[in-house]
């Protein structure tokens, strides 16, 4: 039976580095319980998997965590026919059929355009000078939203994300988040009206025209679905991309291996998602009295599934704290008994999983093809943050700068042709 261990989820030591807490959880078979709120934190792989697959652990926590800023129910709050229909529709909009034609060039162009200004510089911060803009621009692209004021939308998105993912927001911060959510809604509403009359080939048009005979969606339902996608597609993207490059560049021989054989990028992304899961917590509520890890838990209790801990469970992953590129290929040797839970599991498992893997793969290729002699800067100090969604605060990289365009020496050669 697990031991109940009271802790403070807001403890700065835990926030700074939760990984030793995860290790203790596995070594000593613990379930944490937050002293202030009474919420449980479960990290054993088998229990997390069971809880996520068992509908008696509901997504009710999202009605307080997410609904106020999503302005209506998100997909994870739905079930039955409504859930399967809407989920299938969004999945279809993100599927391979559109990917090659639309999303691949979109993602590639955004990545290239964002990287171009740094080609002559020889250094950049992959999180703050690339990843954050990249994440929001790709999401706006797939939704088919205008990009002209993307910086403002990124700010509003951050406010909405904070409301859901920060565990200690002040009343003032909550009000700012609610205002930003309203701003996003005001931005979306006229576009939704346009797409209803004149649909285009984008996800937002698909959402607007989802209404079948028995199920007419209200504007707030459409907005909630748009905000759901905006958040779920943006929030983890820069974090995963930066951790991928950090993991690769920390082991130069692994970097070279992937550089020379790009089919290995997928494995590197998957291993990054396991080791540095961008979504660390998935909340559920016990709809009846239950037993978790042998401990009795009362109906109505909140349970945070610690994805970051489950993905380092030594019962499932050999040497769980190490980045092992071919871990999944070595499953027969016990390196990886199951797939990571970074996308969750069960009926609410991430519907953008395949899309996001392809997205990060395309961008990683653009970066690898554009930047030669890529290294982590000697001035770089790693730090990461976030309890719910977690990622590096920055990632300073250096590479060989292209020679500056010089009219006298290269005459009429256009910069474009040089790249
Ligand atoms: C609105 C937390 C980035 C989702 C969400 C809280 C619902 C759902 C998730 C992920 C990732 C976000 N939950 N995506 O954990 O849509």
Short mmCIF file of C-alpha atoms and ligand atoms in Angstrom, two decimals:
data_model
loop_
_atom_site.label_atom_id
_atom_site.label_comp_id
_atom_site.label_asym_id
_atom_site.label_seq_id
_atom_site.Cartn_x
_atom_site.Cartn_y
_atom_site.Cartn_z
CA UNK A 1 0.00 0.00 0.00
CA UNK A 2 1.25 3.52 -0.83
CA UNK A 3 2.11 5.91 1.97
CA UNK A 4 0.36 9.24 2.10
CA UNK A 5 2.89 12.06 2.24
CA UNK A 6 1.71 15.59 2.95
CA UNK A 7 3.52 18.26 0.97
CA UNK A 8 3.14 21.80 -0.28
CA UNK A 9 2.74 21.89 -4.05
CA UNK A 10 3.70 25.58 -4.01
CA UNK A 11 6.95 24.89 -2.13
CA UNK A 12 9.62 26.76 -4.16
CA UNK A 13 11.96 23.76 -3.83
CA UNK A 14 9.37 21.53 -5.52
CA UNK A 15 8.63 24.18 -8.14
CA UNK A 16 12.29 24.61 -8.96
CA UNK A 17 12.98 20.91 -9.32
CA UNK A 18 10.13 18.41 -8.90
CA UNK A 19 12.22 15.47 -10.15
CA UNK A 20 13.71 14.41 -6.78
CA UNK A 21 10.13 14.40 -5.44
CA UNK A 22 9.12 12.08 -8.28
CA UNK A 23 12.05 9.81 -7.48
CA UNK A 24 11.08 9.68 -3.79
CA UNK A 25 7.49 8.93 -4.86
CA UNK A 26 8.68 5.84 -6.74
CA UNK A 27 11.36 4.70 -4.27
CA UNK A 28 9.13 5.00 -1.23
CA UNK A 29 5.79 4.31 -2.93
CA UNK A 30 4.19 7.65 -2.03
CA UNK A 31 1.02 9.49 -2.89
CA UNK A 32 1.41 13.19 -2.13
CA UNK A 33 -1.38 15.21 -0.59
CA UNK A 34 -1.28 19.00 -0.77
CA UNK A 35 -1.61 20.39 2.77
CA UNK A 36 -3.45 23.56 1.71
CA UNK A 37 -6.07 22.08 -0.63
CA UNK A 38 -6.25 18.37 0.25
CA UNK A 39 -5.71 17.48 -3.43
CA UNK A 40 -3.91 14.17 -4.10
CA UNK A 41 -0.92 13.87 -6.41
CA UNK A 42 -0.49 10.40 -7.92
CA UNK A 43 2.62 9.49 -9.94
CA UNK A 44 2.84 5.72 -10.23
CA UNK A 45 2.51 4.86 -13.94
CA UNK A 46 0.01 2.03 -13.45
CA UNK A 47 -2.27 4.11 -11.22
CA UNK A 48 -2.11 7.19 -13.45
CA UNK A 49 -2.97 5.05 -16.47
CA UNK A 50 -5.85 3.41 -14.60
CA UNK A 51 -7.26 6.73 -13.36
CA UNK A 52 -7.12 8.32 -16.84
CA UNK A 53 -8.91 5.30 -18.35
CA UNK A 54 -11.59 5.02 -15.67
CA UNK A 55 -14.56 7.36 -16.31
CA UNK A 56 -15.45 7.36 -12.59
CA UNK A 57 -12.56 9.80 -12.30
CA UNK A 58 -14.18 12.73 -14.08
CA UNK A 59 -12.88 15.88 -15.72
CA UNK A 60 -15.09 18.00 -13.42
CA UNK A 61 -12.06 20.03 -12.17
CA UNK A 62 -12.02 21.73 -15.59
CA UNK A 63 -15.34 23.46 -14.86
CA UNK A 64 -13.49 25.67 -12.35
CA UNK A 65 -9.97 25.52 -13.80
CA UNK A 66 -10.79 26.08 -17.48
CA UNK A 67 -14.41 26.96 -18.18
CA UNK A 68 -14.32 30.58 -16.93
CA UNK A 69 -11.59 31.49 -19.44
CA UNK A 70 -12.68 29.03 -22.15
CA UNK A 71 -16.15 30.64 -21.87
CA UNK A 72 -17.91 27.27 -22.28
CA UNK A 73 -17.10 23.56 -22.06
CA UNK A 74 -13.92 22.23 -23.67
CA UNK A 75 -13.75 18.82 -25.38
CA UNK A 76 -12.34 17.13 -22.29
CA UNK A 77 -15.53 18.03 -20.38
CA UNK A 78 -17.80 16.31 -22.89
CA UNK A 79 -18.77 12.70 -23.17
CA UNK A 80 -20.96 10.34 -25.20
CA UNK A 81 -22.12 11.26 -28.68
CA UNK A 82 -21.35 14.96 -28.36
CA UNK A 83 -17.75 14.17 -27.41
CA UNK A 84 -17.15 11.57 -30.11
CA UNK A 85 -18.68 13.72 -32.86
CA UNK A 86 -16.76 16.87 -32.02
CA UNK A 87 -13.55 15.01 -31.35
CA UNK A 88 -13.79 13.19 -34.66
CA UNK A 89 -14.43 16.45 -36.51
CA UNK A 90 -11.37 18.19 -35.05
CA UNK A 91 -9.25 15.06 -35.60
CA UNK A 92 -10.37 15.07 -39.23
CA UNK A 93 -9.37 18.73 -39.55
CA UNK A 94 -5.89 17.92 -38.29
CA UNK A 95 -5.49 14.68 -40.24
CA UNK A 96 -2.85 13.58 -42.72
CA UNK A 97 -5.08 14.45 -45.64
CA UNK A 98 -4.69 18.17 -44.88
CA UNK A 99 -1.25 17.89 -43.44
CA UNK A 100 0.77 17.43 -46.60
CA UNK A 101 -1.08 20.06 -48.60
CA UNK A 102 -1.67 22.74 -45.97
CA UNK A 103 0.01 22.29 -42.62
CA UNK A 104 3.40 21.06 -43.80
CA UNK A 105 4.16 24.16 -45.92
CA UNK A 106 2.62 26.43 -43.30
CA UNK A 107 4.79 25.06 -40.48
CA UNK A 108 7.89 25.02 -42.67
CA UNK A 109 7.43 28.62 -43.83
CA UNK A 110 6.77 29.97 -40.35
CA UNK A 111 9.85 28.18 -39.00
CA UNK A 112 12.05 29.45 -41.83
CA UNK A 113 10.79 33.03 -41.61
CA UNK A 114 11.39 33.17 -37.88
CA UNK A 115 14.88 31.78 -38.18
CA UNK A 116 16.03 33.90 -41.13
CA UNK A 117 16.80 37.10 -39.14
CA UNK A 118 19.26 35.15 -36.97
CA UNK A 119 21.19 33.42 -39.76
CA UNK A 120 23.76 36.24 -39.88
CA UNK A 121 23.93 36.63 -36.14
CA UNK A 122 25.27 33.27 -35.08
CA UNK A 123 23.25 32.98 -31.89
CA UNK A 124 19.67 33.04 -30.65
CA UNK A 125 17.42 32.03 -27.82
CA UNK A 126 15.33 29.12 -29.07
CA UNK A 127 12.58 29.82 -26.53
CA UNK A 128 12.25 33.60 -26.45
CA UNK A 129 13.46 34.55 -29.92
CA UNK A 130 11.83 31.71 -31.80
CA UNK A 131 9.66 29.22 -29.92
CA UNK A 132 7.07 31.50 -28.39
CA UNK A 133 6.24 33.32 -31.64
CA UNK A 134 6.49 30.03 -33.50
CA UNK A 135 3.95 28.32 -31.24
CA UNK A 136 1.31 31.03 -31.60
CA UNK A 137 1.86 31.57 -35.34
CA UNK A 138 1.43 27.89 -36.19
CA UNK A 139 -1.76 27.71 -34.12
CA UNK A 140 -3.19 30.83 -35.76
CA UNK A 141 -2.28 29.30 -39.12
CA UNK A 142 -4.12 26.04 -38.56
CA UNK A 143 -7.16 27.86 -37.21
CA UNK A 144 -7.01 30.18 -40.23
CA UNK A 145 -6.84 33.32 -38.11
CA UNK A 146 -5.12 36.56 -39.18
CA UNK A 147 -1.56 36.95 -37.96
CA UNK A 148 -1.12 40.73 -38.03
CA UNK A 149 -1.62 41.23 -34.30
CA UNK A 150 -0.17 37.91 -33.16
CA UNK A 151 1.90 39.51 -30.37
CA UNK A 152 -1.28 40.74 -28.72
CA UNK A 153 -2.96 37.37 -29.18
CA UNK A 154 0.09 35.71 -27.63
CA UNK A 155 -0.32 37.96 -24.58
CA UNK A 156 -4.02 37.12 -24.28
CA UNK A 157 -3.27 33.43 -24.74
CA UNK A 158 -0.70 33.63 -21.93
CA UNK A 159 -3.33 35.13 -19.60
CA UNK A 160 -5.78 32.35 -20.42
CA UNK A 161 -3.09 29.68 -20.03
CA UNK A 162 -2.05 31.13 -16.65
CA UNK A 163 -5.60 30.89 -15.35
CA UNK A 164 -5.68 27.16 -16.10
CA UNK A 165 -2.13 26.19 -15.28
CA UNK A 166 -0.99 28.40 -12.42
CA UNK A 167 -1.92 27.04 -9.04
CA UNK A 168 -1.48 30.27 -7.08
CA UNK A 169 -3.06 33.10 -9.08
CA UNK A 170 -4.06 36.27 -7.21
CA UNK A 171 -7.55 37.72 -7.66
CA UNK A 172 -6.04 40.52 -9.72
CA UNK A 173 -4.26 38.06 -12.03
CA UNK A 174 -7.47 36.06 -12.39
CA UNK A 175 -9.30 39.22 -13.47
CA UNK A 176 -6.61 40.00 -16.03
CA UNK A 177 -6.94 36.45 -17.41
CA UNK A 178 -10.72 36.84 -17.65
CA UNK A 179 -10.28 40.14 -19.48
CA UNK A 180 -7.81 38.54 -21.92
CA UNK A 181 -10.26 35.71 -22.48
CA UNK A 182 -12.92 38.32 -23.33
CA UNK A 183 -10.48 40.03 -25.72
CA UNK A 184 -9.90 36.72 -27.50
CA UNK A 185 -13.62 36.11 -27.72
CA UNK A 186 -14.19 39.61 -29.19
CA UNK A 187 -11.44 38.93 -31.70
CA UNK A 188 -12.90 35.54 -32.69
CA UNK A 189 -16.59 36.42 -32.89
CA UNK A 190 -16.60 38.49 -36.12
CA UNK A 191 -14.32 35.94 -37.79
CA UNK A 192 -16.65 33.12 -36.75
CA UNK A 193 -19.57 35.04 -38.27
CA UNK A 194 -17.66 35.43 -41.52
CA UNK A 195 -16.65 31.76 -41.68
CA UNK A 196 -20.23 30.66 -41.07
CA UNK A 197 -21.37 32.42 -44.23
CA UNK A 198 -18.23 31.91 -46.26
CA UNK A 199 -16.27 28.88 -45.03
CA UNK A 200 -12.61 28.51 -45.93
CA UNK A 201 -10.23 25.59 -45.80
CA UNK A 202 -9.30 26.01 -42.15
CA UNK A 203 -10.07 24.53 -38.76
CA UNK A 204 -12.19 27.45 -37.61
CA UNK A 205 -14.51 27.06 -40.61
CA UNK A 206 -14.78 23.38 -39.80
CA UNK A 207 -15.75 24.19 -36.19
CA UNK A 208 -18.28 26.81 -37.29
CA UNK A 209 -20.00 24.40 -39.60
CA UNK A 210 -19.98 21.37 -37.33
CA UNK A 211 -23.66 21.82 -36.62
CA UNK A 212 -25.66 18.87 -37.74
CA UNK A 213 -29.45 18.69 -37.60
CA UNK A 214 -29.69 17.70 -33.94
CA UNK A 215 -26.83 19.69 -32.58
CA UNK A 216 -26.63 23.40 -33.30
CA UNK A 217 -23.64 24.90 -31.56
CA UNK A 218 -23.92 28.27 -29.90
CA UNK A 219 -21.28 30.94 -30.49
CA UNK A 220 -19.86 30.42 -27.02
CA UNK A 221 -19.46 26.69 -27.73
CA UNK A 222 -17.60 27.48 -30.95
CA UNK A 223 -15.42 30.01 -29.14
CA UNK A 224 -14.62 27.50 -26.39
CA UNK A 225 -13.52 24.94 -28.98
CA UNK A 226 -11.33 27.57 -30.70
CA UNK A 227 -9.81 28.64 -27.37
CA UNK A 228 -9.31 24.98 -26.45
CA UNK A 229 -7.32 24.41 -29.63
CA UNK A 230 -5.49 27.73 -29.28
CA UNK A 231 -4.31 26.79 -25.81
CA UNK A 232 -3.63 23.09 -26.34
CA UNK A 233 -1.66 23.67 -29.55
CA UNK A 234 0.33 26.70 -28.37
CA UNK A 235 1.23 26.06 -24.76
CA UNK A 236 3.35 22.90 -25.13
CA UNK A 237 4.98 23.66 -28.52
CA UNK A 238 7.93 25.92 -27.61
CA UNK A 239 8.61 23.86 -24.49
CA UNK A 240 8.87 20.56 -26.35
CA UNK A 241 10.95 22.04 -29.16
CA UNK A 242 13.47 23.61 -26.77
CA UNK A 243 13.77 20.52 -24.59
CA UNK A 244 14.32 18.41 -27.70
CA UNK A 245 17.29 20.54 -28.74
CA UNK A 246 18.64 20.71 -25.21
CA UNK A 247 18.54 16.91 -24.93
CA UNK A 248 20.18 16.41 -28.33
CA UNK A 249 22.89 19.05 -27.89
CA UNK A 250 23.84 17.78 -24.45
CA UNK A 251 24.89 14.49 -26.05
CA UNK A 252 26.80 15.50 -29.22
CA UNK A 253 27.06 11.93 -30.48
CA UNK A 254 23.26 11.57 -30.24
CA UNK A 255 22.89 14.95 -31.98
CA UNK A 256 25.14 13.76 -34.84
CA UNK A 257 23.23 10.51 -35.07
CA UNK A 258 19.91 12.35 -35.49
CA UNK A 259 21.47 15.01 -37.74
CA UNK A 260 22.70 12.32 -40.14
CA UNK A 261 19.60 10.16 -39.97
CA UNK A 262 16.51 12.33 -39.77
CA UNK A 263 14.20 9.34 -39.40
CA UNK A 264 15.42 9.32 -35.79
CA UNK A 265 13.89 12.72 -34.96
CA UNK A 266 10.60 11.07 -34.05
CA UNK A 267 12.27 8.89 -31.44
CA UNK A 268 14.07 11.95 -30.06
CA UNK A 269 10.79 13.88 -29.76
CA UNK A 270 9.04 10.95 -28.07
CA UNK A 271 11.91 10.53 -25.61
CA UNK A 272 11.84 14.28 -24.89
CA UNK A 273 8.11 14.13 -24.20
CA UNK A 274 8.73 11.29 -21.76
CA UNK A 275 11.68 12.86 -19.96
CA UNK A 276 10.50 16.47 -20.05
CA UNK A 277 6.73 16.23 -20.34
CA UNK A 278 5.38 19.70 -21.20
CA UNK A 279 2.07 18.89 -19.49
CA UNK A 280 3.05 17.70 -16.02
CA UNK A 281 -0.38 17.47 -14.42
CA UNK A 282 -3.78 16.19 -15.51
CA UNK A 283 -6.55 16.76 -12.95
CA UNK A 284 -9.47 14.44 -12.25
CA UNK A 285 -12.22 14.28 -9.62
CA UNK A 286 -13.30 11.09 -7.83
CA UNK A 287 -17.05 10.80 -8.54
CA UNK A 288 -17.35 8.15 -5.80
CA UNK A 289 -15.37 6.86 -2.83
CA UNK A 290 -12.43 4.93 -4.23
CA UNK A 291 -9.05 3.34 -3.55
CA UNK A 292 -5.90 4.69 -5.18
CA UNK A 293 -2.59 2.98 -4.44
CA UNK A 294 -4.36 1.16 -1.63
CA UNK A 295 -5.40 4.44 0.01
CA UNK A 296 -9.07 5.31 0.55
CA UNK A 297 -10.05 8.50 -1.21
CA UNK A 298 -13.36 10.27 -0.62
CA UNK A 299 -15.88 11.14 -3.32
CA UNK A 300 -15.29 14.71 -4.56
CA UNK A 301 -11.52 14.59 -3.99
CA UNK A 302 -9.28 16.19 -6.60
CA UNK A 303 -6.54 13.97 -7.97
CA UNK A 304 -3.69 15.44 -9.98
CA UNK A 305 -2.09 12.81 -12.17
CA UNK A 306 1.63 13.58 -12.17
CA UNK A 307 2.51 12.85 -15.79
CA UNK A 308 6.14 13.86 -15.25
CA UNK A 309 6.43 11.31 -12.45
CA UNK A 310 4.61 8.49 -14.28
CA UNK A 311 6.92 9.00 -17.25
CA UNK A 312 9.92 8.36 -14.97
CA UNK A 313 8.50 5.33 -13.20
CA UNK A 314 11.45 2.87 -12.96
CA UNK A 315 8.98 -0.04 -13.09
CA UNK A 316 8.23 0.98 -16.68
CA UNK A 317 11.35 2.84 -17.87
CA UNK A 318 14.86 1.57 -17.21
CA UNK A 319 17.21 4.39 -16.10
CA UNK A 320 14.23 6.74 -16.21
CA UNK A 321 16.19 9.96 -15.71
CA UNK A 322 18.35 9.39 -18.80
CA UNK A 323 17.63 10.49 -22.36
CA UNK A 324 17.96 7.26 -24.35
CA UNK A 325 17.26 7.85 -28.02
CA UNK A 326 16.47 4.26 -28.97
CA UNK A 327 14.59 3.51 -25.74
CA UNK A 328 11.44 2.36 -27.52
CA UNK A 329 13.39 0.15 -29.90
CA UNK A 330 14.95 -1.50 -26.84
CA UNK A 331 11.58 -2.39 -25.31
CA UNK A 332 12.41 -6.10 -25.37
CA UNK A 333 15.39 -5.40 -23.10
CA UNK A 334 13.06 -3.68 -20.64
CA UNK A 335 14.09 -0.09 -21.43
CA UNK A 336 10.53 0.93 -22.16
CA UNK A 337 7.66 -1.33 -21.22
CA UNK A 338 4.95 1.13 -22.27
CA UNK A 339 4.57 4.38 -24.19
CA UNK A 340 4.92 7.58 -22.18
CA UNK A 341 1.77 9.31 -20.93
CA UNK A 342 2.70 12.82 -22.13
CA UNK A 343 -0.44 12.89 -24.29
CA UNK A 344 -2.57 11.40 -21.52
CA UNK A 345 -4.53 8.23 -22.26
CA UNK A 346 -8.13 7.02 -22.36
CA UNK A 347 -11.05 8.75 -24.04
CA UNK A 348 -9.61 12.24 -23.50
CA UNK A 349 -6.09 11.47 -24.75
CA UNK A 350 -4.65 14.36 -26.74
CA UNK A 351 -6.27 14.55 -30.17
CA UNK A 352 -3.41 16.68 -31.47
CA UNK A 353 -0.75 14.09 -30.61
CA UNK A 354 0.08 13.00 -34.15
CA UNK A 355 -0.19 16.55 -35.47
CA UNK A 356 2.19 17.89 -32.82
CA UNK A 357 4.78 15.17 -33.50
CA UNK A 358 4.75 16.04 -37.20
CA UNK A 359 4.85 19.75 -36.38
CA UNK A 360 7.93 19.51 -34.16
CA UNK A 361 9.61 17.16 -36.64
CA UNK A 362 9.23 19.67 -39.50
CA UNK A 363 10.58 22.54 -37.41
CA UNK A 364 13.47 20.50 -36.04
CA UNK A 365 14.45 19.73 -39.64
CA UNK A 366 14.32 23.41 -40.61
CA UNK A 367 16.57 24.27 -37.66
CA UNK A 368 19.01 21.44 -38.40
CA UNK A 369 19.18 22.39 -42.09
CA UNK A 370 19.58 26.12 -41.46
CA UNK A 371 22.04 26.30 -38.57
CA UNK A 372 25.46 24.74 -38.93
CA UNK A 373 27.66 23.79 -36.00
CA UNK A 374 24.80 24.19 -33.57
CA UNK A 375 25.79 24.24 -29.89
CA UNK A 376 24.45 25.29 -26.52
CA UNK A 377 26.02 28.67 -25.70
CA UNK A 378 28.77 28.64 -23.06
CA UNK A 379 26.95 31.49 -21.32
CA UNK A 380 23.76 29.49 -20.95
CA UNK A 381 22.39 28.53 -17.56
CA UNK A 382 19.50 26.12 -17.62
CA UNK A 383 16.37 26.85 -15.65
CA UNK A 384 12.84 25.63 -16.16
CA UNK A 385 9.53 26.61 -14.65
CA UNK A 386 5.88 25.68 -14.42
CA UNK A 387 4.01 23.23 -12.23
CA UNK A 388 1.23 22.29 -14.65
CA UNK A 389 2.87 23.02 -17.97
CA UNK A 390 6.65 23.05 -17.64
CA UNK A 391 9.50 24.05 -19.91
CA UNK A 392 12.84 25.83 -20.11
CA UNK A 393 12.88 29.60 -19.51
CA UNK A 394 15.38 30.02 -22.32
CA UNK A 395 17.80 28.05 -24.51
CA UNK A 396 20.76 30.03 -25.83
CA UNK A 397 22.26 28.44 -28.93
CA UNK A 398 25.26 29.37 -31.05
CA UNK A 399 25.99 28.38 -34.66
CA UNK A 400 28.10 29.47 -37.63
CA UNK A 401 26.83 32.86 -38.83
CA UNK A 402 26.40 33.29 -42.57
CA UNK A 403 28.67 35.99 -44.00
CA UNK A 404 26.89 39.38 -44.09
CA UNK A 405 25.48 40.52 -47.41
CA UNK A 406 27.92 42.99 -48.88
CA UNK A 407 27.01 44.83 -52.08
CA UNK A 408 30.61 45.48 -53.16
CA UNK A 409 31.85 41.94 -52.86
CA UNK A 410 28.89 40.02 -54.23
CA UNK A 411 27.54 42.44 -56.74
CA UNK A 412 24.09 41.53 -57.86
CA UNK A 413 23.74 38.26 -55.97
CA UNK A 414 20.48 38.32 -54.07
CA UNK A 415 20.48 37.43 -50.39
CA UNK A 416 17.82 34.82 -51.03
CA UNK A 417 20.07 32.95 -53.41
CA UNK A 418 22.81 32.86 -50.83
CA UNK A 419 20.73 31.11 -48.22
C1 LIG B 1 -8.29 23.33 -21.61
C2 LIG B 1 -3.09 22.22 -20.47
C3 LIG B 1 -2.06 23.00 -22.49
C4 LIG B 1 -6.33 20.24 -23.36
C5 LIG B 1 -7.38 22.22 -21.20
C6 LIG B 1 -7.09 22.31 -19.75
C7 LIG B 1 -7.94 20.88 -21.56
C8 LIG B 1 -6.94 19.89 -22.08
C9 LIG B 1 -4.65 19.41 -21.27
C10 LIG B 1 -4.07 19.77 -22.56
C11 LIG B 1 -2.90 20.73 -22.49
C12 LIG B 1 -3.12 22.12 -21.96
N1 LIG B 1 -5.97 19.53 -21.10
N2 LIG B 1 -5.02 20.16 -23.54
O1 LIG B 1 -3.97 18.97 -20.38
O2 LIG B 1 -7.02 20.56 -24.29
#
